[in-house]
mmCIF file of C-alpha atoms in Angstrom:
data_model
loop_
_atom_site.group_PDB
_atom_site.id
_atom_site.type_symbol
_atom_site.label_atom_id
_atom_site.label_comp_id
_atom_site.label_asym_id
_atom_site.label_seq_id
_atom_site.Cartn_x
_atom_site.Cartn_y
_atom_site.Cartn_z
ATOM 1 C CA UNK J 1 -23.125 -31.023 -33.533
ATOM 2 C CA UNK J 2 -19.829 -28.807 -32.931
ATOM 3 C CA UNK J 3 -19.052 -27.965 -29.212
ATOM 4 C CA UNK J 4 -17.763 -24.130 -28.913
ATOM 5 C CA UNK J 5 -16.342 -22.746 -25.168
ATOM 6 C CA UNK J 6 -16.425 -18.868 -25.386
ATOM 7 C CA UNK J 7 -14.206 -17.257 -23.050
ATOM 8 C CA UNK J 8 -15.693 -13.200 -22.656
ATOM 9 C CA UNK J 9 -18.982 -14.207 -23.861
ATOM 10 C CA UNK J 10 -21.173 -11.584 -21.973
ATOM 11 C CA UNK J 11 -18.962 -8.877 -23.888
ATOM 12 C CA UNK J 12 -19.433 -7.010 -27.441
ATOM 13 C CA UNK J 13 -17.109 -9.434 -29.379
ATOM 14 C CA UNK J 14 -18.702 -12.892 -27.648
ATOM 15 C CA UNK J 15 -22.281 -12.043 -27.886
ATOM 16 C CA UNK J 16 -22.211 -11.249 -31.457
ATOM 17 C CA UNK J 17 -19.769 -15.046 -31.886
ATOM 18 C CA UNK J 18 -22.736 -16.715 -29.762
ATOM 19 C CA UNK J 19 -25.251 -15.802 -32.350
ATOM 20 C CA UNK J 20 -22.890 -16.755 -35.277
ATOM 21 C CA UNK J 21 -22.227 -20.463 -33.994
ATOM 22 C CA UNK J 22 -26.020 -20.917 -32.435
ATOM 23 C CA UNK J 23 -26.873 -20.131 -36.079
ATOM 24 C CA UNK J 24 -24.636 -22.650 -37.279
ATOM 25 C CA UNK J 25 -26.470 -25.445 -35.572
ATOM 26 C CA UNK J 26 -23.247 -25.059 -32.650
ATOM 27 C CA UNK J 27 -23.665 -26.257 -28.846
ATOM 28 C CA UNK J 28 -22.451 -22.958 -27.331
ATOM 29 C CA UNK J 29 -20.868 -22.810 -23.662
ATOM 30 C CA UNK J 30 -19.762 -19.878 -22.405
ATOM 31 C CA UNK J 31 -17.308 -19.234 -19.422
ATOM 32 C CA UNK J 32 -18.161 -16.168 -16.902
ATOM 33 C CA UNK J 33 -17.365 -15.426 -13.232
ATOM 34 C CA UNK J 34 -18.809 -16.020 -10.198
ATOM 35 C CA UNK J 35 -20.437 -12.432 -8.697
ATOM 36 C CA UNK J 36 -22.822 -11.495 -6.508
ATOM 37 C CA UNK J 37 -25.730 -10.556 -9.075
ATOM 38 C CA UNK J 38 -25.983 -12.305 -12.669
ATOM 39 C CA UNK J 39 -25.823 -10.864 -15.642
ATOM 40 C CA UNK J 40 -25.905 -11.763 -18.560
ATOM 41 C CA UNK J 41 -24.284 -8.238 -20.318
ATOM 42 C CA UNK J 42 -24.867 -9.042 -24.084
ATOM 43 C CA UNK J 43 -26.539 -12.371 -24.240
ATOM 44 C CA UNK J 44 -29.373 -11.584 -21.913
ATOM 45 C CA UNK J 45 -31.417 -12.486 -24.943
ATOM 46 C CA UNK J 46 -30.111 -15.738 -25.852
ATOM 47 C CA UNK J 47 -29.082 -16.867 -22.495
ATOM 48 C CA UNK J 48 -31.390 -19.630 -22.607
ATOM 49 C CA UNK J 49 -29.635 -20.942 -25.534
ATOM 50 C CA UNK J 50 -26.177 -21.046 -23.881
ATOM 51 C CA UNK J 51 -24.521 -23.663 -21.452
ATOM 52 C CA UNK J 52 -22.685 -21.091 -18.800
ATOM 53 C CA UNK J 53 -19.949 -22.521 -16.680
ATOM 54 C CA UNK J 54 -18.124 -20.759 -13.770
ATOM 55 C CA UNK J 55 -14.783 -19.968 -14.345
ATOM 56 C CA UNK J 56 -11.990 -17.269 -14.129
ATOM 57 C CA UNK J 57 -8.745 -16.910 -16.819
ATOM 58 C CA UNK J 58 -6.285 -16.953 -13.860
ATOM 59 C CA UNK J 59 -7.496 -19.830 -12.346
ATOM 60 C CA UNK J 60 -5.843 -23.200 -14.927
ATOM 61 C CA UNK J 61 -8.054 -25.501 -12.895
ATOM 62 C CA UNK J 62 -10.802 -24.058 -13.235
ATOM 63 C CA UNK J 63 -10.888 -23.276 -17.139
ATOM 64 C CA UNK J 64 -9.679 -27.152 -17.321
ATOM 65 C CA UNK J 65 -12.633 -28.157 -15.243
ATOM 66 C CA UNK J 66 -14.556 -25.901 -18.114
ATOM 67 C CA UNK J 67 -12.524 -27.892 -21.098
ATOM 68 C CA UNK J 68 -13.742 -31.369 -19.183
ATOM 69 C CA UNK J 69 -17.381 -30.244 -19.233
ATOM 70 C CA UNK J 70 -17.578 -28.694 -22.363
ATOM 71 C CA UNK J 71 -15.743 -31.055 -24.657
ATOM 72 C CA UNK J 72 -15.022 -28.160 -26.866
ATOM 73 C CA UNK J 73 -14.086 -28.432 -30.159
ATOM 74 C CA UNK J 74 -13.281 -24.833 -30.796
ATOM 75 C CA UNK J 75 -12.292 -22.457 -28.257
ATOM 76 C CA UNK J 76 -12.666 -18.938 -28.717
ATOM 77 C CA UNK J 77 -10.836 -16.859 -26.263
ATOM 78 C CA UNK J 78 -12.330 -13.375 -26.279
ATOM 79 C CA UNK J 79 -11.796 -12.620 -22.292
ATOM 80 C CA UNK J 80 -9.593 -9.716 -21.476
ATOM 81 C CA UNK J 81 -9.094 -6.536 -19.832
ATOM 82 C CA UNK J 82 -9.816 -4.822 -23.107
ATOM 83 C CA UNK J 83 -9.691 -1.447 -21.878
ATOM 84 C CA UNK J 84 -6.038 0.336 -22.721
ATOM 85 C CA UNK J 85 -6.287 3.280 -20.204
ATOM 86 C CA UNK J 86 -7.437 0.834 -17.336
ATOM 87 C CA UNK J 87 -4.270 -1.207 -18.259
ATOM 88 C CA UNK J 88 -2.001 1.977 -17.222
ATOM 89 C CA UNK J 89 -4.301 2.305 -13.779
ATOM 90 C CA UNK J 90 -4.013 -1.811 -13.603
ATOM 91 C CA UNK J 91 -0.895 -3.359 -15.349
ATOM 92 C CA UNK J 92 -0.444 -6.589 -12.993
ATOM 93 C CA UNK J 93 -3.905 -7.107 -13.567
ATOM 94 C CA UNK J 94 -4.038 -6.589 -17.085
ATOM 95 C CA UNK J 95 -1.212 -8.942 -17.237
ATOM 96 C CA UNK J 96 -2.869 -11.895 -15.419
ATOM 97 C CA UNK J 97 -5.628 -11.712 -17.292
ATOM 98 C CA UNK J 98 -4.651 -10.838 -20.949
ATOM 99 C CA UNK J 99 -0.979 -12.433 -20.642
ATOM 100 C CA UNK J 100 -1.149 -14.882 -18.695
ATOM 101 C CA UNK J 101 -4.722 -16.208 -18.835
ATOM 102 C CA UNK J 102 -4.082 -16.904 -22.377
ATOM 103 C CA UNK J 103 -0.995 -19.766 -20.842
ATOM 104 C CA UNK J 104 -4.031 -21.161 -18.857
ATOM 105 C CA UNK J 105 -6.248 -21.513 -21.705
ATOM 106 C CA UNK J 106 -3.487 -23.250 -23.695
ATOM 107 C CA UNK J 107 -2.634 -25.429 -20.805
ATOM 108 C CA UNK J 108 -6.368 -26.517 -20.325
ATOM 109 C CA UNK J 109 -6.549 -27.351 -23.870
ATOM 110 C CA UNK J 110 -3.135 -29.108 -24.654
ATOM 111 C CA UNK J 111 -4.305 -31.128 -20.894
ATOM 112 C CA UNK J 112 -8.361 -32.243 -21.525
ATOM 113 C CA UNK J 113 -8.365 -31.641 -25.820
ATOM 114 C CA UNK J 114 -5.199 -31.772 -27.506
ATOM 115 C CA UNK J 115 -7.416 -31.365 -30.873
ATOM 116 C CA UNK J 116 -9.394 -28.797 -29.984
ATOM 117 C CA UNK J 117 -8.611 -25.354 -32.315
ATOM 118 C CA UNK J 118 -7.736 -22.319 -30.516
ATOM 119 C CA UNK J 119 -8.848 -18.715 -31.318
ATOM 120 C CA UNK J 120 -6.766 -16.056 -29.632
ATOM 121 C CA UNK J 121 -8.020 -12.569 -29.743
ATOM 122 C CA UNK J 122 -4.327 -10.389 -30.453
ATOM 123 C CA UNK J 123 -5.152 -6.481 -30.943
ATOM 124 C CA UNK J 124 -3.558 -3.273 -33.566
ATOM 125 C CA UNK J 125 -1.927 -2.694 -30.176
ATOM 126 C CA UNK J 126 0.412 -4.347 -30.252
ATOM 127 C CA UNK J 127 1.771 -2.426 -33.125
ATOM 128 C CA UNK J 128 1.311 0.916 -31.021
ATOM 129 C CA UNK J 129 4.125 3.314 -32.438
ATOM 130 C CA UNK J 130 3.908 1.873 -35.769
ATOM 131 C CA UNK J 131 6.760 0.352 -38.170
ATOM 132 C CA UNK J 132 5.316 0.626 -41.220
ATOM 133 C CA UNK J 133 2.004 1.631 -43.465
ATOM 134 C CA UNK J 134 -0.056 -0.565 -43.564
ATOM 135 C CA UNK J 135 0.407 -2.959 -40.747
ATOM 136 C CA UNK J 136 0.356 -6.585 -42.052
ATOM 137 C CA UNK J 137 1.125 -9.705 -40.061
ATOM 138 C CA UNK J 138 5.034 -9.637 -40.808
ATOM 139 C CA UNK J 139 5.008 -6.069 -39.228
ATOM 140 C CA UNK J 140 7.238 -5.469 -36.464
ATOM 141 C CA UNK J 141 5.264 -5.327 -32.829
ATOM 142 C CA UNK J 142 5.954 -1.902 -30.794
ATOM 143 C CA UNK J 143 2.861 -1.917 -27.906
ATOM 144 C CA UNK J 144 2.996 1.161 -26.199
ATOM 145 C CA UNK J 145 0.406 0.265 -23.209
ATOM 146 C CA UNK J 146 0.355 -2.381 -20.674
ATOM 147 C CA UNK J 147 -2.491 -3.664 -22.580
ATOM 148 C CA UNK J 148 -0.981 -4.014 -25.566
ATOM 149 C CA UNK J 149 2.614 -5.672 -24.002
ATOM 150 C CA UNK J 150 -0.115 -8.036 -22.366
ATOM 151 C CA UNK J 151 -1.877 -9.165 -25.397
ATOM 152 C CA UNK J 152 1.586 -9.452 -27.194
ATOM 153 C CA UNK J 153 2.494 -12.045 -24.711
ATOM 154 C CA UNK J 154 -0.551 -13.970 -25.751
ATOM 155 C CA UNK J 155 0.096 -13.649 -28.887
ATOM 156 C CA UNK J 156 3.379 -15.104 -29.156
ATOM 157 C CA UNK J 157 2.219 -18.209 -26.301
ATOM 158 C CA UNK J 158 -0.033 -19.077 -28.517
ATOM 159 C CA UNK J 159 2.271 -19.142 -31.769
ATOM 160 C CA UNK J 160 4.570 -21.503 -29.265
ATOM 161 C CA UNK J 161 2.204 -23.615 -28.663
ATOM 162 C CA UNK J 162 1.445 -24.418 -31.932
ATOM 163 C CA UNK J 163 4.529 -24.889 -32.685
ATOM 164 C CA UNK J 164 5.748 -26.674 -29.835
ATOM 165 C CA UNK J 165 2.553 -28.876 -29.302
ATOM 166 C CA UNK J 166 1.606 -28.893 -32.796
ATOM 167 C CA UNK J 167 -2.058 -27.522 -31.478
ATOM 168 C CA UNK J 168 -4.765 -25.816 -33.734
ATOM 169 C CA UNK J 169 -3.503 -22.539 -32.089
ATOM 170 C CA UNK J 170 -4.200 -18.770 -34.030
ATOM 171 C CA UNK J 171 -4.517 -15.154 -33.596
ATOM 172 C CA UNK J 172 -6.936 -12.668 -35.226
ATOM 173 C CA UNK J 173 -4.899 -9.064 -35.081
ATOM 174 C CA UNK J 174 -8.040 -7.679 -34.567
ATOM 175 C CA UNK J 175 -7.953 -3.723 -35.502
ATOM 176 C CA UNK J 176 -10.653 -1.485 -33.591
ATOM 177 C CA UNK J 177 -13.698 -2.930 -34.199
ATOM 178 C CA UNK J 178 -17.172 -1.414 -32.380
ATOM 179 C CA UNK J 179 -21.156 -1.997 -32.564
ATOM 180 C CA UNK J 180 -24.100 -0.979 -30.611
ATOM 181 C CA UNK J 181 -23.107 -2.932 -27.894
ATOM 182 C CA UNK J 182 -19.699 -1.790 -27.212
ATOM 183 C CA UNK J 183 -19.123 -0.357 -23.258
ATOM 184 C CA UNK J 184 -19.828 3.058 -22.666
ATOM 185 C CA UNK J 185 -15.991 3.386 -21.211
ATOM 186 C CA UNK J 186 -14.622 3.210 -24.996
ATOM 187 C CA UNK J 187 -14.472 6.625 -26.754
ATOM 188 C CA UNK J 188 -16.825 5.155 -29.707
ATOM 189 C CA UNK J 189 -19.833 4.568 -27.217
ATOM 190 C CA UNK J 190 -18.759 7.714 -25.170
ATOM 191 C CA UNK J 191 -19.086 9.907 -28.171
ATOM 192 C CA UNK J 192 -22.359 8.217 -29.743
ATOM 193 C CA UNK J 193 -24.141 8.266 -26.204
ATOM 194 C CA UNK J 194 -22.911 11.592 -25.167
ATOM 195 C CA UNK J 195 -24.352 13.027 -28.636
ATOM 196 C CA UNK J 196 -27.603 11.390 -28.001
ATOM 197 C CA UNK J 197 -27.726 13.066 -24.889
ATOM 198 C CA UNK J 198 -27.149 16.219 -25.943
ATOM 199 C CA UNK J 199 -29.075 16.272 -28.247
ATOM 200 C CA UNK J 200 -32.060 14.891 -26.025
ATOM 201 C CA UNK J 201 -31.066 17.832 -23.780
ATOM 202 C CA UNK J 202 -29.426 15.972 -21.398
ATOM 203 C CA UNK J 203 -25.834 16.825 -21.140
ATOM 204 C CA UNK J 204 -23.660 19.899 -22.395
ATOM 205 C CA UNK J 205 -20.622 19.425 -23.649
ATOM 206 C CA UNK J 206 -18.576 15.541 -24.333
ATOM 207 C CA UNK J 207 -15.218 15.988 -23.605
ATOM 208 C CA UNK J 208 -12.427 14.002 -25.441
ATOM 209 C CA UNK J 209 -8.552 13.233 -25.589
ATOM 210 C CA UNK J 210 -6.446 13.408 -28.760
ATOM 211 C CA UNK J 211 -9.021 14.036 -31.710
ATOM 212 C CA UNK J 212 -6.281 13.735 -34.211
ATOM 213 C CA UNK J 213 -5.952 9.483 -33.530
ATOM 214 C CA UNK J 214 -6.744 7.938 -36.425
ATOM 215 C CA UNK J 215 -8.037 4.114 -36.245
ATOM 216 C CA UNK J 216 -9.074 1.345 -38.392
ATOM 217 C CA UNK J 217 -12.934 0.949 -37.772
ATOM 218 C CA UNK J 218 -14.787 -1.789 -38.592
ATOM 219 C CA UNK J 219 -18.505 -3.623 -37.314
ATOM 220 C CA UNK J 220 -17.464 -6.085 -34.509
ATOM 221 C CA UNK J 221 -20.206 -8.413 -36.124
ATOM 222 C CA UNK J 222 -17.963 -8.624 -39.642
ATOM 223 C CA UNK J 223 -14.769 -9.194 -36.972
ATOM 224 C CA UNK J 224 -16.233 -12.357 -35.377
ATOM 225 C CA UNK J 225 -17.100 -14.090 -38.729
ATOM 226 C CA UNK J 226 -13.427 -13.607 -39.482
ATOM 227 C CA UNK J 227 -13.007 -15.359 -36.375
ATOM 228 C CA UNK J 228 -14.731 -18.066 -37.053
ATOM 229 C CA UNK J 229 -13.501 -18.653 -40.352
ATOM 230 C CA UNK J 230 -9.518 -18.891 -39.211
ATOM 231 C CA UNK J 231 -10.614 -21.851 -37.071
ATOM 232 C CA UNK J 232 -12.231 -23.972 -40.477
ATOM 233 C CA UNK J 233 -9.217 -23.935 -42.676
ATOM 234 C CA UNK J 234 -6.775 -27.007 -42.784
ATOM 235 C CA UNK J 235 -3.905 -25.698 -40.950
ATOM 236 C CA UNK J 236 -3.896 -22.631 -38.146
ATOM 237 C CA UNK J 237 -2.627 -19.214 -39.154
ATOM 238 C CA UNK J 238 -2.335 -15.611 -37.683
ATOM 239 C CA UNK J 239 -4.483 -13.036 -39.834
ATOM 240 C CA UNK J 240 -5.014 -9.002 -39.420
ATOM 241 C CA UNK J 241 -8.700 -8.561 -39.795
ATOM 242 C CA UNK J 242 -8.923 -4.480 -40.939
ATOM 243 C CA UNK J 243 -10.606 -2.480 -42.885
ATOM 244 C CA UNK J 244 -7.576 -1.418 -44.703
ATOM 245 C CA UNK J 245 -9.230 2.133 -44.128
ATOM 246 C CA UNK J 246 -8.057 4.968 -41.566
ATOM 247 C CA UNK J 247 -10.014 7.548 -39.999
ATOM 248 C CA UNK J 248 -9.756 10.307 -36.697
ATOM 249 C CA UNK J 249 -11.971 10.527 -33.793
ATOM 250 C CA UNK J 250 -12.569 14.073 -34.972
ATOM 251 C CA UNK J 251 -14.539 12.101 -37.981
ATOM 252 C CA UNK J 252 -16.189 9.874 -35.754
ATOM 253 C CA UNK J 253 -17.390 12.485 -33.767
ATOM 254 C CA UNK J 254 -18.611 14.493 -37.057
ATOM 255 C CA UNK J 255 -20.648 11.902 -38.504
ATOM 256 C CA UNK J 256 -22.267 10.931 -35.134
ATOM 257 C CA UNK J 257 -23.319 14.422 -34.688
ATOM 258 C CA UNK J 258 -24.422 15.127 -38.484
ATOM 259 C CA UNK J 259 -26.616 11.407 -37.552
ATOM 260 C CA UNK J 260 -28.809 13.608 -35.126
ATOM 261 C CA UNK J 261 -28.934 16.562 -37.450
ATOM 262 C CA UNK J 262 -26.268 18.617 -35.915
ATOM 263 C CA UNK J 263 -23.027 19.922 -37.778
ATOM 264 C CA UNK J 264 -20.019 20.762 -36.081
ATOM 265 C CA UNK J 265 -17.675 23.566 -37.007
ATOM 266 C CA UNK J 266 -14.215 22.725 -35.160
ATOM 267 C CA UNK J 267 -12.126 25.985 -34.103
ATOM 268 C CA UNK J 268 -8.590 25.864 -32.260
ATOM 269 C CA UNK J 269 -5.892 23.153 -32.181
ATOM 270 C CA UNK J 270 -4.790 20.600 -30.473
ATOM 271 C CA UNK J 271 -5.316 20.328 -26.511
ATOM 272 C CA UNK J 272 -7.058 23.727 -27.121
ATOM 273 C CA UNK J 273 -10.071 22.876 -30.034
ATOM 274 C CA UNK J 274 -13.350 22.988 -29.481
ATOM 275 C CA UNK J 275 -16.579 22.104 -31.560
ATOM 276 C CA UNK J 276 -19.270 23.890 -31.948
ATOM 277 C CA UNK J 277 -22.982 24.016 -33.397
ATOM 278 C CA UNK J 278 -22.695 25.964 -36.569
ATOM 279 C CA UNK J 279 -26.075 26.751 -35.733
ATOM 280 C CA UNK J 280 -26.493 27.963 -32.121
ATOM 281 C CA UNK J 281 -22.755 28.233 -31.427
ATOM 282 C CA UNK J 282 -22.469 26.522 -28.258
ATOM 283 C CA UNK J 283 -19.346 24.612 -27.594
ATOM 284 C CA UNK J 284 -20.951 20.512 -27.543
ATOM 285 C CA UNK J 285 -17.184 19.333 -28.014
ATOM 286 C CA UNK J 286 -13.677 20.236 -26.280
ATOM 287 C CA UNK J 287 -10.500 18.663 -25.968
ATOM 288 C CA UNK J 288 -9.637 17.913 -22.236
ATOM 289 C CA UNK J 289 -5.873 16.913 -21.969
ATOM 290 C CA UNK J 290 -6.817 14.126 -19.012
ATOM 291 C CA UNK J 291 -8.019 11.799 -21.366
ATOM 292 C CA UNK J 292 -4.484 11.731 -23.566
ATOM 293 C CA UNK J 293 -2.295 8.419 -22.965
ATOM 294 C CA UNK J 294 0.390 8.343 -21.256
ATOM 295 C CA UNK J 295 2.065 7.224 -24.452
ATOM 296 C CA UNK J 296 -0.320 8.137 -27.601
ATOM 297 C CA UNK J 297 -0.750 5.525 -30.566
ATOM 298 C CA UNK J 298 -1.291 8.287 -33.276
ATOM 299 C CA UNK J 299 -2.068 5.694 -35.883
ATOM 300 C CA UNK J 300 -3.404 2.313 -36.820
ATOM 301 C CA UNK J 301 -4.051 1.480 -40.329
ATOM 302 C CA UNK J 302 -4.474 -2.415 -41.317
ATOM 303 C CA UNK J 303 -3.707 -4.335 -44.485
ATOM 304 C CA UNK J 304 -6.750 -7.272 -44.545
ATOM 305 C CA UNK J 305 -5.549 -8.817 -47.842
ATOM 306 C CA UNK J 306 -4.214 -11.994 -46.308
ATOM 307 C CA UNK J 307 -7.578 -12.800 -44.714
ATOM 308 C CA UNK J 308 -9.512 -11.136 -47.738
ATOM 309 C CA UNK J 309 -7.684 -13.850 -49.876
ATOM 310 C CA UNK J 310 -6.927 -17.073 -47.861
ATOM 311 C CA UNK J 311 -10.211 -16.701 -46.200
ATOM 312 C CA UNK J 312 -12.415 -15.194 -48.109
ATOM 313 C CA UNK J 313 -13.527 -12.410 -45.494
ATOM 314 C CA UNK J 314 -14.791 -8.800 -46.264
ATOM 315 C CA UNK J 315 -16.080 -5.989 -44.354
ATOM 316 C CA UNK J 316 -19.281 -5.825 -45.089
ATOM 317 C CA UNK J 317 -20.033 -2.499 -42.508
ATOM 318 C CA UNK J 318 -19.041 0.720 -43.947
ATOM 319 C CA UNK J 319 -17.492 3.141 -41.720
ATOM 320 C CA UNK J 320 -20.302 5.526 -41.787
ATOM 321 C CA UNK J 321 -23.233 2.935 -41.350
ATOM 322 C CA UNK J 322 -21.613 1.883 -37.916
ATOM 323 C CA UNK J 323 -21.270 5.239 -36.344
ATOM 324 C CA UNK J 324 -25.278 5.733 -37.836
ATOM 325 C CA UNK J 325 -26.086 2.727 -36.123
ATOM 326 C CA UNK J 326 -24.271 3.295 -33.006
ATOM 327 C CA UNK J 327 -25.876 7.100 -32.705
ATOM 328 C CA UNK J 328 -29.753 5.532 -33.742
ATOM 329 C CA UNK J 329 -29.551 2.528 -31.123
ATOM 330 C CA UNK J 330 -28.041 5.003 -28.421
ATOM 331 C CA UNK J 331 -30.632 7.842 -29.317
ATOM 332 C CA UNK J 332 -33.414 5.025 -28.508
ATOM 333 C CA UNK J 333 -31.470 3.927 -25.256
ATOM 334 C CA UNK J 334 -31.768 7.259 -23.612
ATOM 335 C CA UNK J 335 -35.317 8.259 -24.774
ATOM 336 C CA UNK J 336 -36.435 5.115 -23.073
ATOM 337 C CA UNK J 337 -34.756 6.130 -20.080
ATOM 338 C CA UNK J 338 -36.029 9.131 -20.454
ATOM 339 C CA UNK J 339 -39.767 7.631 -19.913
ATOM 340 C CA UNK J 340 -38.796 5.483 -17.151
ATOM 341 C CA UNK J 341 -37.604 8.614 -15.657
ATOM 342 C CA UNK J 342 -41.046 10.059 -15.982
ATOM 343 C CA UNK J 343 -42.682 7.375 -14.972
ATOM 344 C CA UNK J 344 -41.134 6.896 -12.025
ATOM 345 C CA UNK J 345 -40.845 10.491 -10.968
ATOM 346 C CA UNK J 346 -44.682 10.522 -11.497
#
């Protein structure tokens, strides 16, 4: 039986890697932080099935301590502070964590399990104001956010060590990839929950920065098999896992609104546009210049044909089936709080 240590296990990306490798027939450990309440985030349901031990990404000893128990033979590191416009509000932080947590990792590895493989979780950040169409793994890096200077770093550490220590080290450049369970704080979630809610009656209007942004969406469930296939072949590599396909949160937002039955007709430009119900005419969408970047990544667009071909990954989520999914789960989230609402208000 394979040993796997997840690092950011309770998150979107981990929970959906835990069921992967506990499928597999994989003894699964997972690494979280000591807090005052538990909770299990994402794996609440299989947390029975997963050996947790305590310990933090800028703390070496500790994550060694976690290497010695665990005995891993594949490390996954999917811990971060994953959330760019934190990163501007937090850069040292950001930086311990997604920079230099990554060294820790290493070092744990290289001191308790030499052979263990290495996953590191890189990001489309990094390529922030973009070099070229599409964005490949021999594109030039240009991060325009703490976050994405962060997860450069680790990047790059983790193509040393490889090289230096000869260890199983890679990086997935991971473009935006989302699911039901992604955190309400990222503008997918916002804008499926917020359209839930208003169409449930419960909110007004969801404001939003730059709709003209244009990502590369895929299911985070298709991104963590891609994962787990870089650390089976012979020798390590660094892979973009995309879609290959490019689309505007102005999209998003249409198809998550056309999901509940309501079609948006968008009037104005830029910081002034609004969208409104072709039906009723109420404004349920406006631009509110707050939520813009200090420094805006206009565009991310991915070229998958190096994992698509040495690894034998596809997307198997279409763009418009994940914002459907994201919209249905989050239209059941809020009618069942809803009737606990009424239940407890009598």
């Amino acid at each position: 039986m394979k040993k796997a240590l997840i690092t950011g296990i309770t998150g979107q990306d981990g929970s959906y890697l835990a069921e992967l490798l506990l499928e597999k027939g994989y003894e699964v450990y997972g690494i979280w932080r000591r807090k005052s309440y538990v909770d299990y985030g994402n794996v609440e349901h299989i947390k029975d099935k997963i050996k947790f031990i305590y310990a933090d990404m800028t703390d070496v000893v500790s994550l060694t301590t976690a290497m010695r128990i665990s005995q891993a033979d594949e490390v996954y590191n999917l811990a971060a502070q994953s959330f760019v416009a934190t990163s501007w509000e937090q850069p040292l932080v950001t930086a311990e964590i997604d920079a230099i947590g990554v060294t820790n990792m290493l070092e744990a590895i290289r001191t308790v399990k030499p052979e263990a493989r290495f996953y590191q979780a890189s990001t489309s950040e990094m390529f922030g104001l973009v070099q070229e169409m599409p964005q490949k793994e021999t594109t030039p890096f240009y991060p325009r956010s703490p976050y994405g200077v962060a997860k450069l770093y680790g990047h790059w550490i983790t193509k040393n060590y490889r090289e230096s220590y000869g260890l199983y080290a890679c990086s997935g450049i991971l473009f935006n990839h989302e699911s039901e369970r992604r955190g309400k704080e990222f503008v997918t979630r916002k804008i499926t929950d917020a359209a839930a809610r208003i169409k449930l009656g419960l909110q007004d209007c969801l404001e939003l920065g730059n709709l003209d942004s244009k990502r590369d969406w895929g299911h985070s469930k298709d991104y963590v098999y891609a994962m787990w296939l870089m650390l089976q072949q012979d020798k390590p590599d660094d892979y973009v896992v995309a879609t290959n396909e490019t689309r505007t949160v102005r999209e998003f937002v249409d198809i998550a609104f056309r999901t509940l039955g309501i079609e948006l007709k968008w009037q104005g430009k830029g910081k002034d546009e609004i969208g409104i119900d072709s039906v009723t005419g109420k404004v349920l969408v406006k631009v509110n210049p707050a939520f813009y970047r200090p420094a805006e990544v206009d565009v991310l667009l991915g070229d998958p044909s190096k994992a698509e071909r040495e690894l034998g990954w596809k997307r198997n989520i279409p763009f418009a089936e994940l914002v459907e999914r994201m919209v249905k789960n989050d239209l059941k989230l809020v009618e069942r709080e809803i009737k606990i609402n009424a239940t407890l208000n009598g």
